[in-house]
mmCIF file with all atom_site columns, N, CA and C in Angstrom:
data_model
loop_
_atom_site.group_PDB
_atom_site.id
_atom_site.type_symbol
_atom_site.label_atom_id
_atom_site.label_alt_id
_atom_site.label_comp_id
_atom_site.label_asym_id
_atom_site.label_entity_id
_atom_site.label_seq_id
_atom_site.pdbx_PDB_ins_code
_atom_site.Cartn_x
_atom_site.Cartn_y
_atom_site.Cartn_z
_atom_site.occupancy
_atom_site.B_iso_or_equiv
_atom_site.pdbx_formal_charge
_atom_site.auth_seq_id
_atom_site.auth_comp_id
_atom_site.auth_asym_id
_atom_site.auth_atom_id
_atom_site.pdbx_PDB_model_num
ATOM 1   N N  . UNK A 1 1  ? -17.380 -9.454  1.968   1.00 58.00 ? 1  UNK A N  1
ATOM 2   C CA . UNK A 1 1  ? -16.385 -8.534  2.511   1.00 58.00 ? 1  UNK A CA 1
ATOM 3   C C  . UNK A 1 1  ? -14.995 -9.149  2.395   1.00 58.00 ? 1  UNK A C  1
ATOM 4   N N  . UNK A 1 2  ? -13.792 -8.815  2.200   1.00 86.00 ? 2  UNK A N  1
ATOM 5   C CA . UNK A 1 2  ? -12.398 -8.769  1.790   1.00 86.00 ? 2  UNK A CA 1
ATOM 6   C C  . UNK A 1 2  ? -11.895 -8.728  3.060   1.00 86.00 ? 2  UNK A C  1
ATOM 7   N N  . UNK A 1 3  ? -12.101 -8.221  4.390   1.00 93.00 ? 3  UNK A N  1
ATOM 8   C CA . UNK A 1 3  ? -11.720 -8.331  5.604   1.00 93.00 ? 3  UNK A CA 1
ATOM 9   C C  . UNK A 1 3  ? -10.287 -7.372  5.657   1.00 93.00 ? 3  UNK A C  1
ATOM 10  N N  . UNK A 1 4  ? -10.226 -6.524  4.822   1.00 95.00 ? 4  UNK A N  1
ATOM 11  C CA . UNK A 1 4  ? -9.009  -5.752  5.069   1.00 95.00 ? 4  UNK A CA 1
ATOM 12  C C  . UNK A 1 4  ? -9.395  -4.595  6.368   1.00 95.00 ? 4  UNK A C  1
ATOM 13  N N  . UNK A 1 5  ? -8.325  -4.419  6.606   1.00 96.00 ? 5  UNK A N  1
ATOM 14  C CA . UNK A 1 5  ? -8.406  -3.401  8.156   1.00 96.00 ? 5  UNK A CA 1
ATOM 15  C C  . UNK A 1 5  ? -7.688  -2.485  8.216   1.00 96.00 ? 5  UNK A C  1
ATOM 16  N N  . UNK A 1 6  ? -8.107  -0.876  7.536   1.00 96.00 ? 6  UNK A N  1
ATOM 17  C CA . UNK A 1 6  ? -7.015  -0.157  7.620   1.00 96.00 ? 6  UNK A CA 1
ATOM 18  C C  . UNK A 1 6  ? -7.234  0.834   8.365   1.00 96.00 ? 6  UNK A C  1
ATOM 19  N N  . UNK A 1 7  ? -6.441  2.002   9.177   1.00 96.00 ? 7  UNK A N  1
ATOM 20  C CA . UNK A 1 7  ? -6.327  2.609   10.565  1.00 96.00 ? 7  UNK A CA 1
ATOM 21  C C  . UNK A 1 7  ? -7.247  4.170   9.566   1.00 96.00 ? 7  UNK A C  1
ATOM 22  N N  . UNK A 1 8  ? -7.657  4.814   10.667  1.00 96.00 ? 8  UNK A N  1
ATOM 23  C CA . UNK A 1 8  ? -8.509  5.848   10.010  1.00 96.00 ? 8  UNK A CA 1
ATOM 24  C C  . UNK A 1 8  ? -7.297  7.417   10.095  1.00 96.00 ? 8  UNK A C  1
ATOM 25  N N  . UNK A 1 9  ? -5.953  6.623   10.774  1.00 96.00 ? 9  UNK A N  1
ATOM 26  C CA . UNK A 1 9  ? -4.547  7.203   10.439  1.00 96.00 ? 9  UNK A CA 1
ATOM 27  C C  . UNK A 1 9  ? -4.029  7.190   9.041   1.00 96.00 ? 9  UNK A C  1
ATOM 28  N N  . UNK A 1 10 ? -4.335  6.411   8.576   1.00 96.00 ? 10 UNK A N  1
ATOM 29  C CA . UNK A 1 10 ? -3.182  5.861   7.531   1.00 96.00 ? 10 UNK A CA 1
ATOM 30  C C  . UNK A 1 10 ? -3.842  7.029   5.886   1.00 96.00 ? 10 UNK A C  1
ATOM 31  N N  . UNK A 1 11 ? -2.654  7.221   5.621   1.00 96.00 ? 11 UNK A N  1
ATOM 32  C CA . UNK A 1 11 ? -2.603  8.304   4.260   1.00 96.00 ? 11 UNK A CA 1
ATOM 33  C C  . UNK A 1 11 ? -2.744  7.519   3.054   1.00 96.00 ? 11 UNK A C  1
ATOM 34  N N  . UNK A 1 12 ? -4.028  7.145   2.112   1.00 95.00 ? 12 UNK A N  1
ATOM 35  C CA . UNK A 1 12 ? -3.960  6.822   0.746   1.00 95.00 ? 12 UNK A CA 1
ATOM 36  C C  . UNK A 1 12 ? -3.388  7.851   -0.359  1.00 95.00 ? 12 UNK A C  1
ATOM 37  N N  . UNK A 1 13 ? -2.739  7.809   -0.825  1.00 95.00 ? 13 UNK A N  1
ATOM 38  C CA . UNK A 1 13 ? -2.465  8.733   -2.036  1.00 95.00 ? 13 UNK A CA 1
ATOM 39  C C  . UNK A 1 13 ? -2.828  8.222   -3.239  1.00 95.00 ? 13 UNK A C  1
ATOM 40  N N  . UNK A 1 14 ? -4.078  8.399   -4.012  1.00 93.00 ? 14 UNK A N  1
ATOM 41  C CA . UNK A 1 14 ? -4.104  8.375   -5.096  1.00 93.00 ? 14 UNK A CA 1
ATOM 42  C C  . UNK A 1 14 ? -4.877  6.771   -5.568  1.00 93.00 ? 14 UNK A C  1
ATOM 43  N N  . UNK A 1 15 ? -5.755  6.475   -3.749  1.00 91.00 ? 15 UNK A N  1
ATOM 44  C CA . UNK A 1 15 ? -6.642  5.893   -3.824  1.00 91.00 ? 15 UNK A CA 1
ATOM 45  C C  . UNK A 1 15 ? -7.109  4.614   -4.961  1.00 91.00 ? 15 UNK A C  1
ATOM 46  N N  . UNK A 1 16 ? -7.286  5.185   -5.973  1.00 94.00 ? 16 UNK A N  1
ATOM 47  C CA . UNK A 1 16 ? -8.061  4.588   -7.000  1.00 94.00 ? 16 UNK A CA 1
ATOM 48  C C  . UNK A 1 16 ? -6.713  3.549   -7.801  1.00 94.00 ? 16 UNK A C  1
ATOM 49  N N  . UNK A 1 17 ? -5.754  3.432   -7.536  1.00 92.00 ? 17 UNK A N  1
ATOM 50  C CA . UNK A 1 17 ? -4.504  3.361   -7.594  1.00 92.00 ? 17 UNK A CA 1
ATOM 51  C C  . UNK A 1 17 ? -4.155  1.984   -6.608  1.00 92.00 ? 17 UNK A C  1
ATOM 52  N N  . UNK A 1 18 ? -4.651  1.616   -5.530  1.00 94.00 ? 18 UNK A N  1
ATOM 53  C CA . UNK A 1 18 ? -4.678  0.837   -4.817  1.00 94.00 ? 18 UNK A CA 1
ATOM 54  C C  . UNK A 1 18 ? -4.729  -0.126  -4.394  1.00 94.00 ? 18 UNK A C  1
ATOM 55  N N  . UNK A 1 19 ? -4.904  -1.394  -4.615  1.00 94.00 ? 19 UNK A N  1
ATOM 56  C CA . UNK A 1 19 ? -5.402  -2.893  -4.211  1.00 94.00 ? 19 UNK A CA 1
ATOM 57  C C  . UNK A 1 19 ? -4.820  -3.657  -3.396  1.00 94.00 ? 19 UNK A C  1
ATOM 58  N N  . UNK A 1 20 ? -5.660  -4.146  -3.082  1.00 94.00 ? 20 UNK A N  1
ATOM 59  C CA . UNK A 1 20 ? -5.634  -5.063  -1.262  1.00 94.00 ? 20 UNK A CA 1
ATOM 60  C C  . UNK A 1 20 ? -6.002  -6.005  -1.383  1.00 94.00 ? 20 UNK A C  1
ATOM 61  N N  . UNK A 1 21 ? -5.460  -6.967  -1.384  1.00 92.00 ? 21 UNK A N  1
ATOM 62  C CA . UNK A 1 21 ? -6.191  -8.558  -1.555  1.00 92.00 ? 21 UNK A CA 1
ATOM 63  C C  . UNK A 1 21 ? -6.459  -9.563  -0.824  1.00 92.00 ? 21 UNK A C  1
ATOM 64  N N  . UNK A 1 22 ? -7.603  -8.546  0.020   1.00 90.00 ? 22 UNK A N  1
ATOM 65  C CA . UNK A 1 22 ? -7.762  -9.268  1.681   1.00 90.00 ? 22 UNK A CA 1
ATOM 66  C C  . UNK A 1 22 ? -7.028  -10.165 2.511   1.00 90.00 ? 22 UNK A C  1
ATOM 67  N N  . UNK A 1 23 ? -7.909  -9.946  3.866   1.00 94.00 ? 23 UNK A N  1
ATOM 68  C CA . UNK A 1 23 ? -7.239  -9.892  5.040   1.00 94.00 ? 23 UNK A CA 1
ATOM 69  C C  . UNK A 1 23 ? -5.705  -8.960  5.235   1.00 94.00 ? 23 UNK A C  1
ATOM 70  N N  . UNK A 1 24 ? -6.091  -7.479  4.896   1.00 96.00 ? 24 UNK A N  1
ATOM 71  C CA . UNK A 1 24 ? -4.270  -6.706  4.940   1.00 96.00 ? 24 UNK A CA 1
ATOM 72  C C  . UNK A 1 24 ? -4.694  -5.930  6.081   1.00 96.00 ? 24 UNK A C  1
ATOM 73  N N  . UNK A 1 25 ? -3.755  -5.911  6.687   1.00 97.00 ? 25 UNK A N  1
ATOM 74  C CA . UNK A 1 25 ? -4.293  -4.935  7.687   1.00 97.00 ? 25 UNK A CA 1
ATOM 75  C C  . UNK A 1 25 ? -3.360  -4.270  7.788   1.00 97.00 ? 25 UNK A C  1
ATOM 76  N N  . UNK A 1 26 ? -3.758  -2.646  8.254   1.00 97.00 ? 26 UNK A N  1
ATOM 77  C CA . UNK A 1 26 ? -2.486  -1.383  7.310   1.00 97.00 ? 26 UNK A CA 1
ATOM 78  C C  . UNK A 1 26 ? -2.980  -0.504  8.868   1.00 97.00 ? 26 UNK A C  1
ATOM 79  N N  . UNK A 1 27 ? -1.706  -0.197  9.334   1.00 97.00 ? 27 UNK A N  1
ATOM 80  C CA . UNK A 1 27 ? -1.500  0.435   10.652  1.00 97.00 ? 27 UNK A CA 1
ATOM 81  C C  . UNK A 1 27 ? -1.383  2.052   10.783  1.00 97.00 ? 27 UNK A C  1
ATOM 82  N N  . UNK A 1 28 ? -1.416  2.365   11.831  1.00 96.00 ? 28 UNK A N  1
ATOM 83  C CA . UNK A 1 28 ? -1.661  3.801   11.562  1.00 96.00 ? 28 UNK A CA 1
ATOM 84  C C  . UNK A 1 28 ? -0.543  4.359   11.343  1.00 96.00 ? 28 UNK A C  1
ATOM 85  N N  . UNK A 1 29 ? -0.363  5.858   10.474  1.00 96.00 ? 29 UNK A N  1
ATOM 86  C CA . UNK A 1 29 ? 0.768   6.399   10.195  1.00 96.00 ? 29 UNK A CA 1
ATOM 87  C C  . UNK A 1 29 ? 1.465   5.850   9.035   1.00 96.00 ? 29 UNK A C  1
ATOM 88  N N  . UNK A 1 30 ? 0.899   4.566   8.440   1.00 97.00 ? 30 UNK A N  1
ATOM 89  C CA . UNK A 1 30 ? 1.075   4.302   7.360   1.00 97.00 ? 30 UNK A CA 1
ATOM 90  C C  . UNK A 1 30 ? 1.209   4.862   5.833   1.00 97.00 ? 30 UNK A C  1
ATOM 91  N N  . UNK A 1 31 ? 1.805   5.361   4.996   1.00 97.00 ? 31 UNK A N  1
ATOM 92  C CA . UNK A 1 31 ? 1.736   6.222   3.555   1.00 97.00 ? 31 UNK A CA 1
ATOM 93  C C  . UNK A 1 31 ? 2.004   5.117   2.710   1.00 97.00 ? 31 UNK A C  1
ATOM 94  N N  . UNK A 1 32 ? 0.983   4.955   1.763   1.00 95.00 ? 32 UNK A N  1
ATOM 95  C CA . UNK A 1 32 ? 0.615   4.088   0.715   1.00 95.00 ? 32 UNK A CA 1
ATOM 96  C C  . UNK A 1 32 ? 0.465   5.166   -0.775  1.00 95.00 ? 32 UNK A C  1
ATOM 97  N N  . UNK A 1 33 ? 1.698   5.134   -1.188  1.00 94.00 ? 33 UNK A N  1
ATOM 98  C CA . UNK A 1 33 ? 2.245   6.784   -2.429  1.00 94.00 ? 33 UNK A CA 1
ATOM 99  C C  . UNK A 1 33 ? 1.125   5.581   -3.837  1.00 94.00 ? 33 UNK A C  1
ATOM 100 N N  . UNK A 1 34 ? 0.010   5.570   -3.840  1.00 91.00 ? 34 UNK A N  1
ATOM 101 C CA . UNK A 1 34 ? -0.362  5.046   -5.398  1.00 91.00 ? 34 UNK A CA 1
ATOM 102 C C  . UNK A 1 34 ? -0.729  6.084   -6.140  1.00 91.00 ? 34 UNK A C  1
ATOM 103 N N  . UNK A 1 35 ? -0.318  7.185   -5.780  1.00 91.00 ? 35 UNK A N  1
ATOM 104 C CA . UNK A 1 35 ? -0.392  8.321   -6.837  1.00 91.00 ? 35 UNK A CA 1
ATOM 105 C C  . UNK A 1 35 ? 0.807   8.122   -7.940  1.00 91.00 ? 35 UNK A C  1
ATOM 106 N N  . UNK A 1 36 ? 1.902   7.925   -7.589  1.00 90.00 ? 36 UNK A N  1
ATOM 107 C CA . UNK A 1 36 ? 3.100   7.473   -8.112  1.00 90.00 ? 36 UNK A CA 1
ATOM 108 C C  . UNK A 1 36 ? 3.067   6.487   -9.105  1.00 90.00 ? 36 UNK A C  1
ATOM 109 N N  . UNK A 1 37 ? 2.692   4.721   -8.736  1.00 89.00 ? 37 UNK A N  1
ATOM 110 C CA . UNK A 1 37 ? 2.442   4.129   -9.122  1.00 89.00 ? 37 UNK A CA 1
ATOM 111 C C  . UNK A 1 37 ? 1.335   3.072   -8.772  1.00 89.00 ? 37 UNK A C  1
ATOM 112 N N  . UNK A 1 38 ? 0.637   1.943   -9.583  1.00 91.00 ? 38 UNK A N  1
ATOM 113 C CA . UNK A 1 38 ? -0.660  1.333   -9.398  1.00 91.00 ? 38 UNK A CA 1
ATOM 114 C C  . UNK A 1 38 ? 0.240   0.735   -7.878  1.00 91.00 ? 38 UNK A C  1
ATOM 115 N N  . UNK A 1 39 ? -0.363  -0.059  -6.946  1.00 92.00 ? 39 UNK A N  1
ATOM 116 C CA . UNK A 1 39 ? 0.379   -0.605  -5.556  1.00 92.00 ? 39 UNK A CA 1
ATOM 117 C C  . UNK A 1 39 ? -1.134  -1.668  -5.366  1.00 92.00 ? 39 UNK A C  1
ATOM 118 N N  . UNK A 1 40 ? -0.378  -2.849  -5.336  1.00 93.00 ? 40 UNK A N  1
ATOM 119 C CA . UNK A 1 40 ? -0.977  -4.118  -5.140  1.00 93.00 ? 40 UNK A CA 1
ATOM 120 C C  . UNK A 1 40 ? -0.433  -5.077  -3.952  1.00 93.00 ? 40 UNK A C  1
ATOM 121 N N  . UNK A 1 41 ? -1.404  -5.112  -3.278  1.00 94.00 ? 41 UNK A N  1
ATOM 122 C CA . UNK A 1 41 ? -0.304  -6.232  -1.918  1.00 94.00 ? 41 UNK A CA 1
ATOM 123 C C  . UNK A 1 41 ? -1.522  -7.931  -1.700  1.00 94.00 ? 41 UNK A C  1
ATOM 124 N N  . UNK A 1 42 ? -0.835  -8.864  -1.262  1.00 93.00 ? 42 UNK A N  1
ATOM 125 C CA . UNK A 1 42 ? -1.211  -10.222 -1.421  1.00 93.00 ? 42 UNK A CA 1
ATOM 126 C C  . UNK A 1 42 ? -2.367  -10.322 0.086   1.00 93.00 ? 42 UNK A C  1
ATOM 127 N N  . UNK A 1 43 ? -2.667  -11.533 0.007   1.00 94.00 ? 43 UNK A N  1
ATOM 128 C CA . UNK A 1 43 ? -3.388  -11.976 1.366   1.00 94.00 ? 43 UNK A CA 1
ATOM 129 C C  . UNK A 1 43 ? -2.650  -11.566 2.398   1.00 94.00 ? 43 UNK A C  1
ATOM 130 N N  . UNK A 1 44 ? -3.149  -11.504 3.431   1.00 95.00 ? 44 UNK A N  1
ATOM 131 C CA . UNK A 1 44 ? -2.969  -11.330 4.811   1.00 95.00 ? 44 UNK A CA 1
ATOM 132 C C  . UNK A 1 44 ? -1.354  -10.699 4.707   1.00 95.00 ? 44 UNK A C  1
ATOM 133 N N  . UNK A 1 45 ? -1.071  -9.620  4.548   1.00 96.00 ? 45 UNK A N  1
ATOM 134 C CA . UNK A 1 45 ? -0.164  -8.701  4.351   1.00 96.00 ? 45 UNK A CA 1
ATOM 135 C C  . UNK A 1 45 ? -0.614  -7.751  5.960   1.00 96.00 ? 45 UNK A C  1
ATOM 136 N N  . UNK A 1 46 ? 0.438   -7.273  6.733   1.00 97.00 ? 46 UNK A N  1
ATOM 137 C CA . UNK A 1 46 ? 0.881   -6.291  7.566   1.00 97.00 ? 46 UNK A CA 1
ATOM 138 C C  . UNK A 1 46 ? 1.327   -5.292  7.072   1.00 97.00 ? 46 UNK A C  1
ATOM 139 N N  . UNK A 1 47 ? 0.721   -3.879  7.009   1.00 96.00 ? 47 UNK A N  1
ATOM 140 C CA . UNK A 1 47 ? 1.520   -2.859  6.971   1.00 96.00 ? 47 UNK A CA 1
ATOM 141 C C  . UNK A 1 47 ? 1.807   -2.298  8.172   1.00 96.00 ? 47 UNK A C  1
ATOM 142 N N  . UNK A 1 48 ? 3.401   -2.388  8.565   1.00 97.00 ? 48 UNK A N  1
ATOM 143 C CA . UNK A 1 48 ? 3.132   -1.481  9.962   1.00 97.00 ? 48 UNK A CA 1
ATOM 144 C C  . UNK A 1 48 ? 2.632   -0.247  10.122  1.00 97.00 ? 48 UNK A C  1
ATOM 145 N N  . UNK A 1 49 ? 3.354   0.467   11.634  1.00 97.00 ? 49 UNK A N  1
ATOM 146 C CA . UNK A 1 49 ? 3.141   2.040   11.435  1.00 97.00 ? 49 UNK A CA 1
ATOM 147 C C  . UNK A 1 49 ? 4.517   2.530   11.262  1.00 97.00 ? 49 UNK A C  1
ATOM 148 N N  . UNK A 1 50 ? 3.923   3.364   10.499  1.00 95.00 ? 50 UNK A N  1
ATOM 149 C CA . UNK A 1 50 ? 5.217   4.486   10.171  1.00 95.00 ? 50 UNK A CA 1
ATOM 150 C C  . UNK A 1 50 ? 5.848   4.218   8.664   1.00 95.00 ? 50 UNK A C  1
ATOM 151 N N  . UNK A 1 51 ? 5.167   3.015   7.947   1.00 97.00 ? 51 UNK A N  1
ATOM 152 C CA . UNK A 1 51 ? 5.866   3.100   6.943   1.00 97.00 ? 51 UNK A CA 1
ATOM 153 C C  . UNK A 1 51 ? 5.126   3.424   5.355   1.00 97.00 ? 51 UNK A C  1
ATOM 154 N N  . UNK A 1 52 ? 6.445   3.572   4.393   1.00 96.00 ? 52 UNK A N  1
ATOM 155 C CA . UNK A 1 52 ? 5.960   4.498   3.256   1.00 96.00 ? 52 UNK A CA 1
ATOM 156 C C  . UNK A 1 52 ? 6.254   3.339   2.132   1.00 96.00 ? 52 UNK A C  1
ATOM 157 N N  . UNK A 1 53 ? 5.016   2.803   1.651   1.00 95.00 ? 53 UNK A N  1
ATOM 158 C CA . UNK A 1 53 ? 5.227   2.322   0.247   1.00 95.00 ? 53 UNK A CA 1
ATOM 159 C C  . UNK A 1 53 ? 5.084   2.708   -0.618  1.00 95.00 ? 53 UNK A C  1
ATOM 160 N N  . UNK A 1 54 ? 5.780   2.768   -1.649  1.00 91.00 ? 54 UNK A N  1
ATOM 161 C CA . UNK A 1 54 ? 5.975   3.670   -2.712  1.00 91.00 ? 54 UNK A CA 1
ATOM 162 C C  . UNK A 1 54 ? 7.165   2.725   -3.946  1.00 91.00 ? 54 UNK A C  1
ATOM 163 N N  . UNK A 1 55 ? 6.922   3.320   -5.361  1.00 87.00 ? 55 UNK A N  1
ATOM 164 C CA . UNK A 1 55 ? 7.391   2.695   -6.509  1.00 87.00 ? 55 UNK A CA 1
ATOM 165 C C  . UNK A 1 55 ? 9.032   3.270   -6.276  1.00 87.00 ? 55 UNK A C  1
ATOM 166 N N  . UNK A 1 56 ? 10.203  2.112   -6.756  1.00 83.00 ? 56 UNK A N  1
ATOM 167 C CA . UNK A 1 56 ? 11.020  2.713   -6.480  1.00 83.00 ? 56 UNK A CA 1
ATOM 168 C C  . UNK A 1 56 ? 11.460  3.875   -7.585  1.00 83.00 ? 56 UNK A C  1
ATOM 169 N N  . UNK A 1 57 ? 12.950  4.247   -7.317  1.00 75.00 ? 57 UNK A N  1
ATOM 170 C CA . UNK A 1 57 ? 12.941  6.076   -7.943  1.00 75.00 ? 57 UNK A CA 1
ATOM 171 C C  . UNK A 1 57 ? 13.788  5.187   -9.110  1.00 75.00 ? 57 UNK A C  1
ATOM 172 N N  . UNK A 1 58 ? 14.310  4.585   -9.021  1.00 63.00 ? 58 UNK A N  1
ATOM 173 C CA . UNK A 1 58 ? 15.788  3.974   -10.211 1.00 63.00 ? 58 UNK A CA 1
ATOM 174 C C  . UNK A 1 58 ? 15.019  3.182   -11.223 1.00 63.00 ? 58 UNK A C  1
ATOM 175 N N  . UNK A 1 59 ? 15.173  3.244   -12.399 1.00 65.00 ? 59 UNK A N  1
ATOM 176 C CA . UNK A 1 59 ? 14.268  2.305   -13.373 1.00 65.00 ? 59 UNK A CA 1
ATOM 177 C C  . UNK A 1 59 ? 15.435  1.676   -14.123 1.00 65.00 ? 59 UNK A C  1
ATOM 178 N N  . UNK A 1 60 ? 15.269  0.391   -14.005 1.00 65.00 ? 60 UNK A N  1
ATOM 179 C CA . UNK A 1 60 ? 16.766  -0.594  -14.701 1.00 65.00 ? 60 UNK A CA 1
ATOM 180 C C  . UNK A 1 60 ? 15.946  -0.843  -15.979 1.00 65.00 ? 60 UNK A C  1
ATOM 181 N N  . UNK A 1 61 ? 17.406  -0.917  -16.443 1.00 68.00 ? 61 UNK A N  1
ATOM 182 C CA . UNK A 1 61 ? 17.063  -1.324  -18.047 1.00 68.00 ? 61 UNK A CA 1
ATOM 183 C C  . UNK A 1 61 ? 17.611  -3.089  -18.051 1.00 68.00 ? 61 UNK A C  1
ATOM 184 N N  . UNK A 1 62 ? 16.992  -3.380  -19.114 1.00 70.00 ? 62 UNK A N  1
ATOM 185 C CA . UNK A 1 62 ? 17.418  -5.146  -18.814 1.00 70.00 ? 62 UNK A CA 1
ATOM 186 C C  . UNK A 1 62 ? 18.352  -5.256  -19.638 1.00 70.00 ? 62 UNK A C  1
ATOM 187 N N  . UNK A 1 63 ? 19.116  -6.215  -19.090 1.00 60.00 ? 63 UNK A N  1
ATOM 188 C CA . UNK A 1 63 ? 20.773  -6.813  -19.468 1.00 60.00 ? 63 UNK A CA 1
ATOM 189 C C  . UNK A 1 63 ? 22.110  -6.105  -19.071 1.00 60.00 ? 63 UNK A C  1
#
């Protein structure tokens, strides 16, 4: 088991899209947008409540 802990609140979007790389524990009211883009978070990561991760909207070009 990976020991992640997420609230039976919290909104996946696009699920399959997702990765958690145990011990994360993701709070309720939480929005995790991986419909948007793939969303990867490290060991023992906090998601609070209330918040929205998501890919940003601006795409830089390099130099």
């Amino acid at each position: 088991a990976s020991g992640n802990k997420v609230s039976r609140q919290t909104v996946l979007c696009g699920s399959q899209n997702i990765v958690l790389h145990g011990k994360v524990i993701v709070q309720s009211d939480a929005i995790i947008r991986g419909d948007l883009a793939n969303v990867r978070t490290g060991r023992y990561c906090i998601i609070s409540k209330n918040v929205v991760i998501r890919p940003p909207f601006k795409k830089f070009s390099k130099g």
